[in-house]
Short mmCIF file of C-alpha atoms in Angstrom, two decimals:
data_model
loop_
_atom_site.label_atom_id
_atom_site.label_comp_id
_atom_site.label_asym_id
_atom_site.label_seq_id
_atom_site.Cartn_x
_atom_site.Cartn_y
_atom_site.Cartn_z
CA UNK A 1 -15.21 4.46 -35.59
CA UNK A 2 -17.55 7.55 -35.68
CA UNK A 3 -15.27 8.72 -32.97
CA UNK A 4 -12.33 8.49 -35.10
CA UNK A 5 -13.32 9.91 -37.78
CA UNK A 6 -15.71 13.13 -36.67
CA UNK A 7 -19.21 13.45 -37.06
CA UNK A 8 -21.32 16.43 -37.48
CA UNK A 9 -24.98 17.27 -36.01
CA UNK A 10 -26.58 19.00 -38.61
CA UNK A 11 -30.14 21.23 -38.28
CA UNK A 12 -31.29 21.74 -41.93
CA UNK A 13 -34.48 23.64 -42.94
CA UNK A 14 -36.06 22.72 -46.46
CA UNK A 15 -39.11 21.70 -48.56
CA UNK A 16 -38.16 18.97 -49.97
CA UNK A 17 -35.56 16.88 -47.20
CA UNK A 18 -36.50 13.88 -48.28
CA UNK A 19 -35.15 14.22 -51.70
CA UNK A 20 -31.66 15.76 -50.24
CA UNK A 21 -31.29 12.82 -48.25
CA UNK A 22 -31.83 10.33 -51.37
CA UNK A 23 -29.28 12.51 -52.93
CA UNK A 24 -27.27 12.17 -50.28
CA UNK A 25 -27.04 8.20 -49.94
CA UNK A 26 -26.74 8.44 -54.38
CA UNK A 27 -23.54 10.16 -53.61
CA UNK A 28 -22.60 7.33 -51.07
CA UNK A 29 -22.90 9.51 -47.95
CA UNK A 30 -23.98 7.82 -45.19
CA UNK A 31 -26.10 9.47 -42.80
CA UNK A 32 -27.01 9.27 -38.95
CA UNK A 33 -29.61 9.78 -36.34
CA UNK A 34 -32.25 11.65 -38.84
CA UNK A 35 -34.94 13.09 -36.50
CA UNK A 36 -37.75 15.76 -37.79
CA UNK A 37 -39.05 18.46 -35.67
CA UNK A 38 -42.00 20.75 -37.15
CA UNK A 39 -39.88 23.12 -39.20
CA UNK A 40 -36.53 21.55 -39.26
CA UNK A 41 -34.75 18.16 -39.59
CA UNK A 42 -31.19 17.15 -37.05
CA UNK A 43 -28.95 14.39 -38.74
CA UNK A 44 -25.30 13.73 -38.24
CA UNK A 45 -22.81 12.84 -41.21
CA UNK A 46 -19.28 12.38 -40.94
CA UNK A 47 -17.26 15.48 -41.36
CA UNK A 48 -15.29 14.41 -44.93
CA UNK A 49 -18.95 13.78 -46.08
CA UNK A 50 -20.15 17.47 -45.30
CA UNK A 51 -17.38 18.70 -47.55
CA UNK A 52 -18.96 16.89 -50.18
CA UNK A 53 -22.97 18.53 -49.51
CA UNK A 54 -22.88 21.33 -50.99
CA UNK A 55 -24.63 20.59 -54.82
CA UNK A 56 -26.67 18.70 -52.92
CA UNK A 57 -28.02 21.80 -50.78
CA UNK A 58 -27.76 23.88 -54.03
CA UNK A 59 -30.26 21.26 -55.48
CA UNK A 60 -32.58 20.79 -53.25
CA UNK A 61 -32.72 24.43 -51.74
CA UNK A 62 -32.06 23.44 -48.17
CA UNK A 63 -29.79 25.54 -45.86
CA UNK A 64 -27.86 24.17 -42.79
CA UNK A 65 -26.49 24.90 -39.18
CA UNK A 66 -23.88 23.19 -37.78
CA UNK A 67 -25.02 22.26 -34.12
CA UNK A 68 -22.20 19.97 -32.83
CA UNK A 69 -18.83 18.49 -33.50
CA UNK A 70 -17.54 15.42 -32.10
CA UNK A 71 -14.73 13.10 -32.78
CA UNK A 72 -11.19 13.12 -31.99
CA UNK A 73 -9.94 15.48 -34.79
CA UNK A 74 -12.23 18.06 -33.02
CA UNK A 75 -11.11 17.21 -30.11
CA UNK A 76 -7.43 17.74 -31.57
CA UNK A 77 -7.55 21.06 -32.39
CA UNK A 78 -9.85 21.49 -29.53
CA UNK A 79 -6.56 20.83 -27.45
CA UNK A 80 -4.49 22.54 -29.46
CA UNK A 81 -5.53 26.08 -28.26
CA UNK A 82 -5.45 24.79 -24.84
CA UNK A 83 -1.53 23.31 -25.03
CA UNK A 84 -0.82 24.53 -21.82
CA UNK A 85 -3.79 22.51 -20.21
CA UNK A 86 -1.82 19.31 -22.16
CA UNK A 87 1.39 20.16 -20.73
CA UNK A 88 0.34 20.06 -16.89
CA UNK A 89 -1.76 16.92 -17.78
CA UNK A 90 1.06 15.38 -18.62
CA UNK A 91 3.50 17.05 -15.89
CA UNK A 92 1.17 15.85 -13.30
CA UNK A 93 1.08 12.30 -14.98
CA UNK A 94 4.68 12.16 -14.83
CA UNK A 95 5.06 13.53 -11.27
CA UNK A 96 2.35 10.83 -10.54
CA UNK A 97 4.01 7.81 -12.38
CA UNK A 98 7.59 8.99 -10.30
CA UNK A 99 6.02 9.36 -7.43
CA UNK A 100 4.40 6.05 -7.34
CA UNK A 101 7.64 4.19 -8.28
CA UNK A 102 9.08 4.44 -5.10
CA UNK A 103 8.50 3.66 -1.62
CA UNK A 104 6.50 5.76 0.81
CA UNK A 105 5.44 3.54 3.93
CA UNK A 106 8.01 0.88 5.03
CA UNK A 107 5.85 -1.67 7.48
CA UNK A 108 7.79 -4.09 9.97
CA UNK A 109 5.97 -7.41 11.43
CA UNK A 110 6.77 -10.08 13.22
CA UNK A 111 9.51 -7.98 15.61
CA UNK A 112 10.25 -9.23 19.07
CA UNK A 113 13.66 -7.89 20.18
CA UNK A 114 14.59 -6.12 16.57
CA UNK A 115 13.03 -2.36 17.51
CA UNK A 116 12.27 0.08 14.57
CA UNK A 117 14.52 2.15 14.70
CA UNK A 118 17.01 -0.64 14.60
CA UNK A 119 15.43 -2.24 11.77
CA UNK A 120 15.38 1.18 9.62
CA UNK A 121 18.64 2.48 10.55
CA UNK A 122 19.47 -1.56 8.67
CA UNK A 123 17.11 -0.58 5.96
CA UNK A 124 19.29 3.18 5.66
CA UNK A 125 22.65 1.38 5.79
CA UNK A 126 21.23 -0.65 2.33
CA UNK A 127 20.28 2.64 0.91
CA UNK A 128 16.41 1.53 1.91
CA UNK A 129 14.96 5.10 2.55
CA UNK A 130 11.29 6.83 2.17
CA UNK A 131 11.37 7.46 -1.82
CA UNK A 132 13.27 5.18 -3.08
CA UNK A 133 12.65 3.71 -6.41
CA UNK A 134 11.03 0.63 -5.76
CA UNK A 135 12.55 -1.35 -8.86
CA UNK A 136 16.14 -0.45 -7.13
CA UNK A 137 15.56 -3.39 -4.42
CA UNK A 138 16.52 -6.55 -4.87
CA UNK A 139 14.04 -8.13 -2.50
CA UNK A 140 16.15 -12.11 -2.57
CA UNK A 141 19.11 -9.91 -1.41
CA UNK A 142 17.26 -7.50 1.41
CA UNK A 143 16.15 -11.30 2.80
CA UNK A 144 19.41 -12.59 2.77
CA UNK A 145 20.77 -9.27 4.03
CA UNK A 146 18.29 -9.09 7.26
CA UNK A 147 18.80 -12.66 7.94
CA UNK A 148 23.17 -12.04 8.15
CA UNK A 149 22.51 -8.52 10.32
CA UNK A 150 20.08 -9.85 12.79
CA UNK A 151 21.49 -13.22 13.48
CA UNK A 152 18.18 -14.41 15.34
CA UNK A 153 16.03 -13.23 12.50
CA UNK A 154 15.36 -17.14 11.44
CA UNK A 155 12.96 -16.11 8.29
CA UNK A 156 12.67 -13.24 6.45
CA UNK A 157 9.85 -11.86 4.04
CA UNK A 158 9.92 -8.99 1.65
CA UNK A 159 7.01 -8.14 -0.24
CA UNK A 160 6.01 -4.37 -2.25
CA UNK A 161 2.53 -3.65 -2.68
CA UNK A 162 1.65 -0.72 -4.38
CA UNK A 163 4.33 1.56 -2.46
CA UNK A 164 4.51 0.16 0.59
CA UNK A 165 7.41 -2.31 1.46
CA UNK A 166 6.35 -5.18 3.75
CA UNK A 167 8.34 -7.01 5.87
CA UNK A 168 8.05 -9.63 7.76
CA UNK A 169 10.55 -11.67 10.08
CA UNK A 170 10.08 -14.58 12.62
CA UNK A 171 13.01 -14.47 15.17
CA UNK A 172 14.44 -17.17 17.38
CA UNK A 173 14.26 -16.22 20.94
CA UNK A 174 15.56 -19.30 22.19
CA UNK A 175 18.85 -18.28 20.60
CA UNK A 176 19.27 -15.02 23.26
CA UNK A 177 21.88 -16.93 24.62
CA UNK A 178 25.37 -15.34 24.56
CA UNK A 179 27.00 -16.89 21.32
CA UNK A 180 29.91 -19.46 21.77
CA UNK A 181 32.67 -17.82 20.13
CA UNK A 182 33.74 -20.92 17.94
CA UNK A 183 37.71 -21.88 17.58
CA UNK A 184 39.45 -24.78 15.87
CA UNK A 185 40.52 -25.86 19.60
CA UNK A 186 39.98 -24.25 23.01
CA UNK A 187 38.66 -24.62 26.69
CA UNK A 188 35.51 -24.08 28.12
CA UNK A 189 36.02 -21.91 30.80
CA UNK A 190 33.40 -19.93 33.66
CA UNK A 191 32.02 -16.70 32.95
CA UNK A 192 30.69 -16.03 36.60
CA UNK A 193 31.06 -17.21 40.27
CA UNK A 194 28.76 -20.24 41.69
CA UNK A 195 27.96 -23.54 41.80
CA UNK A 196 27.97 -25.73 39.18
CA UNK A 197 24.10 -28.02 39.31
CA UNK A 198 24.39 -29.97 36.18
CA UNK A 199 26.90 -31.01 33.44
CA UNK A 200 26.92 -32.69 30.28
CA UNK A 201 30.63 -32.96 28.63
CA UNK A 202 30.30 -33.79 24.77
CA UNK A 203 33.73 -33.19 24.19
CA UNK A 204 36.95 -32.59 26.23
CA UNK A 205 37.95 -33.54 29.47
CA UNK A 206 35.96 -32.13 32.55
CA UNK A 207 38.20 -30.32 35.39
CA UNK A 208 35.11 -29.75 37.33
CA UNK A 209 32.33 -31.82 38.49
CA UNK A 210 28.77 -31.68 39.86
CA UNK A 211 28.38 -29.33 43.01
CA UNK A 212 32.34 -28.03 43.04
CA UNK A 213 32.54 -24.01 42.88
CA UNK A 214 33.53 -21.91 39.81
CA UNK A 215 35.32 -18.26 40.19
CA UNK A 216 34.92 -16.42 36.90
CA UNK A 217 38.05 -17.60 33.97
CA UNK A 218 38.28 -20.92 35.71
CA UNK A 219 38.41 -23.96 32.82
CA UNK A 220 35.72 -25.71 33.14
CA UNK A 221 36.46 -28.82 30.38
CA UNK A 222 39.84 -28.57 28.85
CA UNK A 223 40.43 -28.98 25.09
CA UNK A 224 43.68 -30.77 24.85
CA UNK A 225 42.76 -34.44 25.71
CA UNK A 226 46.20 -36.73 27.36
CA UNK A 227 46.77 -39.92 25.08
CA UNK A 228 48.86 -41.68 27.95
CA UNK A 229 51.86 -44.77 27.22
CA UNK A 230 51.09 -47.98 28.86
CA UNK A 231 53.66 -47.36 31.67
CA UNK A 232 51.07 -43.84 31.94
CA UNK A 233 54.08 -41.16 30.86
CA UNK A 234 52.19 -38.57 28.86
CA UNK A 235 52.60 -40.06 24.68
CA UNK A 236 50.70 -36.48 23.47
CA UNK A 237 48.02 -34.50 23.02
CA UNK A 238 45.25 -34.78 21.02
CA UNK A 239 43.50 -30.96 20.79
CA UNK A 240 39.55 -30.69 20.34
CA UNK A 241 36.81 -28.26 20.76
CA UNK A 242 35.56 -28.40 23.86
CA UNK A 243 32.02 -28.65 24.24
CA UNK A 244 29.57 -28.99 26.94
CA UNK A 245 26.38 -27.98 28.78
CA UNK A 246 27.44 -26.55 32.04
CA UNK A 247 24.50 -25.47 34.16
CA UNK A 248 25.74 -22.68 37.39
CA UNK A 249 23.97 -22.00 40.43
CA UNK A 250 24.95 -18.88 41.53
CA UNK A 251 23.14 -15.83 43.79
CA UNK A 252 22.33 -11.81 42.64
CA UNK A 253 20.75 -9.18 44.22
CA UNK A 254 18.77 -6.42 43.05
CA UNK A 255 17.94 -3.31 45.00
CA UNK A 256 14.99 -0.99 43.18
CA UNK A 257 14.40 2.23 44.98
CA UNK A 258 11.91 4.99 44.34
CA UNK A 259 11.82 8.57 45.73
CA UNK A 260 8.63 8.90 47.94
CA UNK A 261 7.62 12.21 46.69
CA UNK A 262 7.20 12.64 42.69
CA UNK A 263 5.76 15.08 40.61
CA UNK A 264 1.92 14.49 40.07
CA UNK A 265 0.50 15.68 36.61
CA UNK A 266 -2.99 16.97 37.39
CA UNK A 267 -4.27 16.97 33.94
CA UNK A 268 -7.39 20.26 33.95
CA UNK A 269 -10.06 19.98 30.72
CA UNK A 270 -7.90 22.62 28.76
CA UNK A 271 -6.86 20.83 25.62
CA UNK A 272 -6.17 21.88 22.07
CA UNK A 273 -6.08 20.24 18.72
CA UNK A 274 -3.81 21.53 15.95
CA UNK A 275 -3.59 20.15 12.39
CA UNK A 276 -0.85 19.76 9.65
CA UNK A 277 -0.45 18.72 6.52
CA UNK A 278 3.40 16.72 5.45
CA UNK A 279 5.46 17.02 2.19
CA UNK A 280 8.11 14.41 2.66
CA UNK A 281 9.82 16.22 5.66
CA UNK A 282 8.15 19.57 4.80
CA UNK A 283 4.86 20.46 7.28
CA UNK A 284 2.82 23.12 7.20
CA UNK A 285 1.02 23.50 10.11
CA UNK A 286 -2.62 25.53 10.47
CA UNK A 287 -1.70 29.39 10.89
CA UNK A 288 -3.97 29.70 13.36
CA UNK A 289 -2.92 27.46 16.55
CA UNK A 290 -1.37 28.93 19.36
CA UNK A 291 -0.89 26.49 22.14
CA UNK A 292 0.63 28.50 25.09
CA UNK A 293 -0.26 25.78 28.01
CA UNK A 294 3.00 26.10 30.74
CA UNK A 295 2.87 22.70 31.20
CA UNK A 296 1.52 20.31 28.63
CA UNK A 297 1.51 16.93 27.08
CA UNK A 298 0.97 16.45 23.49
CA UNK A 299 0.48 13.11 21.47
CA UNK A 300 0.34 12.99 17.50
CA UNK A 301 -2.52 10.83 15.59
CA UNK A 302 -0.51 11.16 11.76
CA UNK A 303 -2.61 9.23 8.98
CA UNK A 304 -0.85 8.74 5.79
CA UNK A 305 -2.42 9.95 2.45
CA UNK A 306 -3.14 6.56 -0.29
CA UNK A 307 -4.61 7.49 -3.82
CA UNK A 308 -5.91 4.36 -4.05
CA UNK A 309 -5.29 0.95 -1.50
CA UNK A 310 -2.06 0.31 -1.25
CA UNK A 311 -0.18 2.91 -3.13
CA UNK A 312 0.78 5.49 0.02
CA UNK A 313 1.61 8.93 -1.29
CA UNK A 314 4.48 10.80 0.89
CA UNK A 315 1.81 13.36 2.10
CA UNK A 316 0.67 12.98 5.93
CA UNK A 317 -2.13 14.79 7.76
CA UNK A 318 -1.18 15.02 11.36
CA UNK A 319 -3.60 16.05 14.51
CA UNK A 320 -1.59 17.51 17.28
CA UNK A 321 -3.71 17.44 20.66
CA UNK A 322 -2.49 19.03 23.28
CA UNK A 323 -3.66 18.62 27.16
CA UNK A 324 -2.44 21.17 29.92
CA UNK A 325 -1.70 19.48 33.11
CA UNK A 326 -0.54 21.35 36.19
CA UNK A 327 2.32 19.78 38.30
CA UNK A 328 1.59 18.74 42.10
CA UNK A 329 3.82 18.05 44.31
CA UNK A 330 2.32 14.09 45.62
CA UNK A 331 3.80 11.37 47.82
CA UNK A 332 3.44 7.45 46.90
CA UNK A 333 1.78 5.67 49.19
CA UNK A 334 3.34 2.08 50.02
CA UNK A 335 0.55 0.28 48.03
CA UNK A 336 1.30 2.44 44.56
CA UNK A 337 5.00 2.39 45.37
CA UNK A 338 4.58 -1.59 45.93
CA UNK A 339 3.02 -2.13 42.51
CA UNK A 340 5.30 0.18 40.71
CA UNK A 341 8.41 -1.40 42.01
CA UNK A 342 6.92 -4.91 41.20
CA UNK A 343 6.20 -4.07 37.79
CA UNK A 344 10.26 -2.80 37.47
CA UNK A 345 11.25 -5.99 38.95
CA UNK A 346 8.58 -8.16 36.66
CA UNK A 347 10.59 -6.74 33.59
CA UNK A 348 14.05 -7.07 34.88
CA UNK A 349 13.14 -10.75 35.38
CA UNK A 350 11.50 -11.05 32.14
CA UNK A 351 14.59 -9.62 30.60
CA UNK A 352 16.42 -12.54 32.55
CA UNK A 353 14.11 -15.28 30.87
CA UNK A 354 15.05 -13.83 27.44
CA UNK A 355 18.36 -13.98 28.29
CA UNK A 356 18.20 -18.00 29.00
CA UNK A 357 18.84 -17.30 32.54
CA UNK A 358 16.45 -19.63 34.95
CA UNK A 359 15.18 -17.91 38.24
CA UNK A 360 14.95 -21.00 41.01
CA UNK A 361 13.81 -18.61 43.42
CA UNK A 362 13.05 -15.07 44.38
CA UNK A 363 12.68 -13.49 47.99
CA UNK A 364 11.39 -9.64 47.64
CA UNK A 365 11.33 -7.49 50.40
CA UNK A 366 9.72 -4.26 49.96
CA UNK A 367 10.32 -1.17 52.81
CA UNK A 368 10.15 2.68 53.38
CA UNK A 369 13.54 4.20 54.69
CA UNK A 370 15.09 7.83 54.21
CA UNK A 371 12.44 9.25 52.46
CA UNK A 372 12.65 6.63 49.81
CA UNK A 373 10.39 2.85 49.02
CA UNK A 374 13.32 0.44 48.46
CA UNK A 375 13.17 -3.39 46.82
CA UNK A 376 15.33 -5.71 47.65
CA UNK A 377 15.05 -9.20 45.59
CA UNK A 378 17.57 -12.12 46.51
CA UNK A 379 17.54 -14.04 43.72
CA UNK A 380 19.25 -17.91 43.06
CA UNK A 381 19.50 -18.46 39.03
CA UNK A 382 20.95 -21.32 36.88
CA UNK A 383 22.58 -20.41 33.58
CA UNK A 384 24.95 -22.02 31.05
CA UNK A 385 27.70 -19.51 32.58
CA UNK A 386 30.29 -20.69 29.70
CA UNK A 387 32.98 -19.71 27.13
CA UNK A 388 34.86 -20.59 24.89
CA UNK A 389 39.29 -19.70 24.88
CA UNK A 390 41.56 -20.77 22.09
CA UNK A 391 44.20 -23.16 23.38
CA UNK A 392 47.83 -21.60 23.83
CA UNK A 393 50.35 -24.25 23.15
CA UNK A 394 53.75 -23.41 24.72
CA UNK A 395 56.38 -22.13 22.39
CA UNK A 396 53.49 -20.16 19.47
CA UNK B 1 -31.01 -15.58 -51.64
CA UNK B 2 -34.47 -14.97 -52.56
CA UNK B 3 -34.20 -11.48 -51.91
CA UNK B 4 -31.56 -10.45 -53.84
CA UNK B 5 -32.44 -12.63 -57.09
CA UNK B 6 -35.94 -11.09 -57.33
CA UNK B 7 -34.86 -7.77 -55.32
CA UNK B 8 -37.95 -8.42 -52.69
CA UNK B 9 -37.42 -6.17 -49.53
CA UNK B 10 -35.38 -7.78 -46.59
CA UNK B 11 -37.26 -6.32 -43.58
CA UNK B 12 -35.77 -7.43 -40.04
CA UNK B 13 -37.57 -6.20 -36.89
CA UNK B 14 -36.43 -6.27 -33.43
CA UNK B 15 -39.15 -5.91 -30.99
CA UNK B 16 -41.70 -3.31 -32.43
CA UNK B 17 -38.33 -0.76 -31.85
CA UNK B 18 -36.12 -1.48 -34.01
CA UNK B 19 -36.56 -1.90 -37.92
CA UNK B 20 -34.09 -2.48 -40.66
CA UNK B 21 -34.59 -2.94 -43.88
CA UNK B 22 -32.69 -3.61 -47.15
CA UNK B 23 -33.22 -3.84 -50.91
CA UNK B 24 -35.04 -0.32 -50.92
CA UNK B 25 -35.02 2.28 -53.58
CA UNK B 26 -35.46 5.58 -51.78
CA UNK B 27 -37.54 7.58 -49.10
CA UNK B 28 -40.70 9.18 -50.16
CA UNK B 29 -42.36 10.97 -47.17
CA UNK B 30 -40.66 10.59 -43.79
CA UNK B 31 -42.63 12.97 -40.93
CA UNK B 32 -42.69 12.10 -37.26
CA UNK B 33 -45.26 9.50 -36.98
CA UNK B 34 -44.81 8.08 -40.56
CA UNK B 35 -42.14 6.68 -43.31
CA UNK B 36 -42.90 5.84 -46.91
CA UNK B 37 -40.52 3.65 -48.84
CA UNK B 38 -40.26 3.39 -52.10
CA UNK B 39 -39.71 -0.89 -52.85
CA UNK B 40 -38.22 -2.35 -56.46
CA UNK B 41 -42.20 -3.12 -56.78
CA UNK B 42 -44.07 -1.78 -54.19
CA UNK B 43 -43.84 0.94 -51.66
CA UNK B 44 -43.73 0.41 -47.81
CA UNK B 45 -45.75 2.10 -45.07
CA UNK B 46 -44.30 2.46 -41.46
CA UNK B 47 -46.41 3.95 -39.25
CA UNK B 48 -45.75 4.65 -35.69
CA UNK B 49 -44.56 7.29 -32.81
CA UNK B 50 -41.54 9.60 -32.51
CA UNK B 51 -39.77 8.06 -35.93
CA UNK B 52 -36.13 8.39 -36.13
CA UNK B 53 -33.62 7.33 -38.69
CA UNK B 54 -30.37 5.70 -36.81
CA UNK B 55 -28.78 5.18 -40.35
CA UNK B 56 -29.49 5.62 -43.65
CA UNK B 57 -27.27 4.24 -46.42
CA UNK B 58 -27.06 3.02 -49.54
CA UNK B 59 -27.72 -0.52 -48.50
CA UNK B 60 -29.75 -0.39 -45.23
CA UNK B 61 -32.14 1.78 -43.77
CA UNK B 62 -32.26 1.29 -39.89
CA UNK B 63 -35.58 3.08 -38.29
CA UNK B 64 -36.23 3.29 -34.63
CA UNK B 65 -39.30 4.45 -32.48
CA UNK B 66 -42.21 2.77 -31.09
CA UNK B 67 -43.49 0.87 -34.77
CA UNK B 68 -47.22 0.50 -34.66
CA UNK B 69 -47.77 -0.89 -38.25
CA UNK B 70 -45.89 -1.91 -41.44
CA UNK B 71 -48.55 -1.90 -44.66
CA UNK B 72 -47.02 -2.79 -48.58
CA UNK B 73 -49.28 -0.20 -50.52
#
């Protein structure tokens, strides 16, 4: 209330201060915080009371200085000789309100075979960028939306926190297998060449059976079952959708090679830091730094600016270090190229897994010839090698 | 109820830092270690160190400090 109103400290010299202040509460002004010194006595009345002193000083022959004034009508015209100070307060408090309204760190979890830049170049197709107002998303719909685009994406999670966007997905990697394409009747027919190991026919009538070999396009279990007369002439044709799990055995071959001589980068102790600071897409980088290395490697450590946690502001600091290397010409020797040539074959295969393909066996042969380490791997893999064809009937 | 129907002095104390009283006339003498008050009947002595007024109005009189002794003279 004091506050509100504005109260002034008050040093007043007099002989007789006691009276002035009986005077003073006669009149109904209330006084604060009387202390006395040796010659002179501080107090603090409300400004709109001090108005009203002045008999009262007359009377009682005491003078005053005005030491301090507080309250917010000081503080009002206080401000108004400084309007210009008010105006970039509250420039900067809009700036700061717009700035964190909108989205400045987009964070992906959960990912298995989605990459990033898949999953923002989805999030820039629904007009999902770095600033965008965050009350502009309709997080039930961005679900939805991530769940129809990424068909394996099984649950979806959108969450804002301060100005970061979180998402999080679970996919299904069981469902890697190639899709059935789904008509209202058709065949089942082979994809690729082999032998077929298992079958189970849930609908349709099997032209194949367990052991007989499949060229690609052959039908495999035909959709148009035969409803036959009793003297076994052909009454007609009732048409399904064929379904089935058809497992096929079938060979492949892959042949890795590797050059024996490669490029060897001798990294020396040379190295060099340099420093930026990001605007959005603007960086300024230090003046100073001059990295003139002929052959270098660099890698970026960027750490993202937050005013408090949470709320991300779209200002980066970045530390650029740079190593020199020098380029040698080397040779692999069998062991290295061995284990480098196992590792490409390890993901090839673990590609295959992912794929629903099942590796019954594997015979890897690794040897030097022409300059070059080669791989050989004979492989024998099952799969569900199947598709689905509409049925033609004759005469549409 | 007392106090106001025979104006008697309404003295409430708070530790020996704190003093507030009510029902008083006026302020006779108030220096740094000392406060006379002038009562409806008597007058009231506070004595004590570094005495300071925190409000002083028509109906209460609030007096801080370190309060040594009170005395009705």
């Amino acid at each position: 209330m004091k506050s509100i109103k504005g109260m002034l400290t008050i040093k007043a010299t007099g002989e007789e201060m006691e009276r002035f202040f009986n005077l003073c509460i006669n009149k109904n002004i209330v006084i604060h915080e009387i202390k006395v010194s040796d010659n002179s006595t501080c107090f603090t009345i409300s400004a709109k009371d001090y108005l009203t002193l002045k008999p009262v000083l007359q009377k009682t022959h005491t003078r005053t200085v005005l030491l301090r004034k507080s309250g917010l009508p000081f503080f009002y015209l206080k401000l108004k000789k400084r309007w210009m100070f008010i105006i970039a307060i509250l420039f900067c408090t809009f700036i700061l309100i717009n700035v964190l309204s909108r989205i400045w760190r987009v964070e992906l979890s959960g990912n298995e075979s989605i990459s990033f830049e898949q999953f923002y170049g989805f999030l820039n197709t629904n007009n999902i960028k770095y600033g965008t107002y965050s009350k502009n998303i309709d997080y039930k719909q961005l679900e939805a939306s991530i769940r129809e685009y990424f068909p394996q994406v099984t649950w979806a999670s959108v969450t804002l926190e301060g100005t970061g966007l979180y998402i999080v997905i679970k996919e299904d990697t069981s469902s890697y297998k190639t899709e059935k394409q789904t008509f209202e009747n058709s065949h089942l027919i082979a994809t690729r060449e082999g032998e077929i190991v298992n079958m189970v026919v849930r609908q349709g009538v099997a032209t194949v059976n367990i052991g007989d070999t499949i060229a690609p396009g052959d039908i495999l279990v035909q959709g148009n079952i035969p409803v036959y007369n009793d003297d076994l002439t052909l009454k007609s044709e009732i048409l399904v959708n064929a379904d089935a799990d058809i497992w096929v055995r079938y060979t492949d071959n892959i042949h890795l090679t590797l050059k024996e001589k490669y490029i060897k980068k001798e990294y020396t102790q040379e190295s060099k830091k340099d420093y930026y600071i990001q605007f959005g897409n603007f960086r300024i980088w230090n003046p100073f730094h001059n990295t003139l290395y002929k052959t270098s490697h660099s890698t970026t450590a960027i750490k993202q600016f937050k005013l408090i946690d949470k709320y991300y502001l779209p200002l980066y600091f970045g530390v650029k270090t740079t190593k020199e290397y020098i380029e040698e010409d080397a040779k692999y020797t069998l062991e290295e190229a061995k284990s480098i040539l196992n590792e490409e074959l390890e993901e090839i295969l673990t590609t295959l897994s992912q794929k629903g393909v099942q590796i019954i066996e594997k015979n890897v042969n690794i040897f030097y010839e022409g300059k070059m380490y080669h791989l050989t791997c004979e492989l024998i893999l099952e799969e569900q090698a199947v598709s689905s064809i509409p049925i033609v009937i004759n005469g549409e | 109820m007392k106090d106001i129907l025979y104006s008697l002095p309404n003295v409430k104390m708070i530790g020996n830092e704190e003093l507030c009283v009510e029902n008083f006339k006026s302020i006779i003498e108030y220096k740094e270690n000392s406060l006379l008050i002038r009562m409806k009947r008597n007058n009231m002595l506070i004595v004590g160190q570094k005495l300071c007024i925190r409000k002083y109005s028509k109906d209460e009189l609030i007096i801080c400090g370190l309060i040594k002794e009170i005395k009705y003279i």
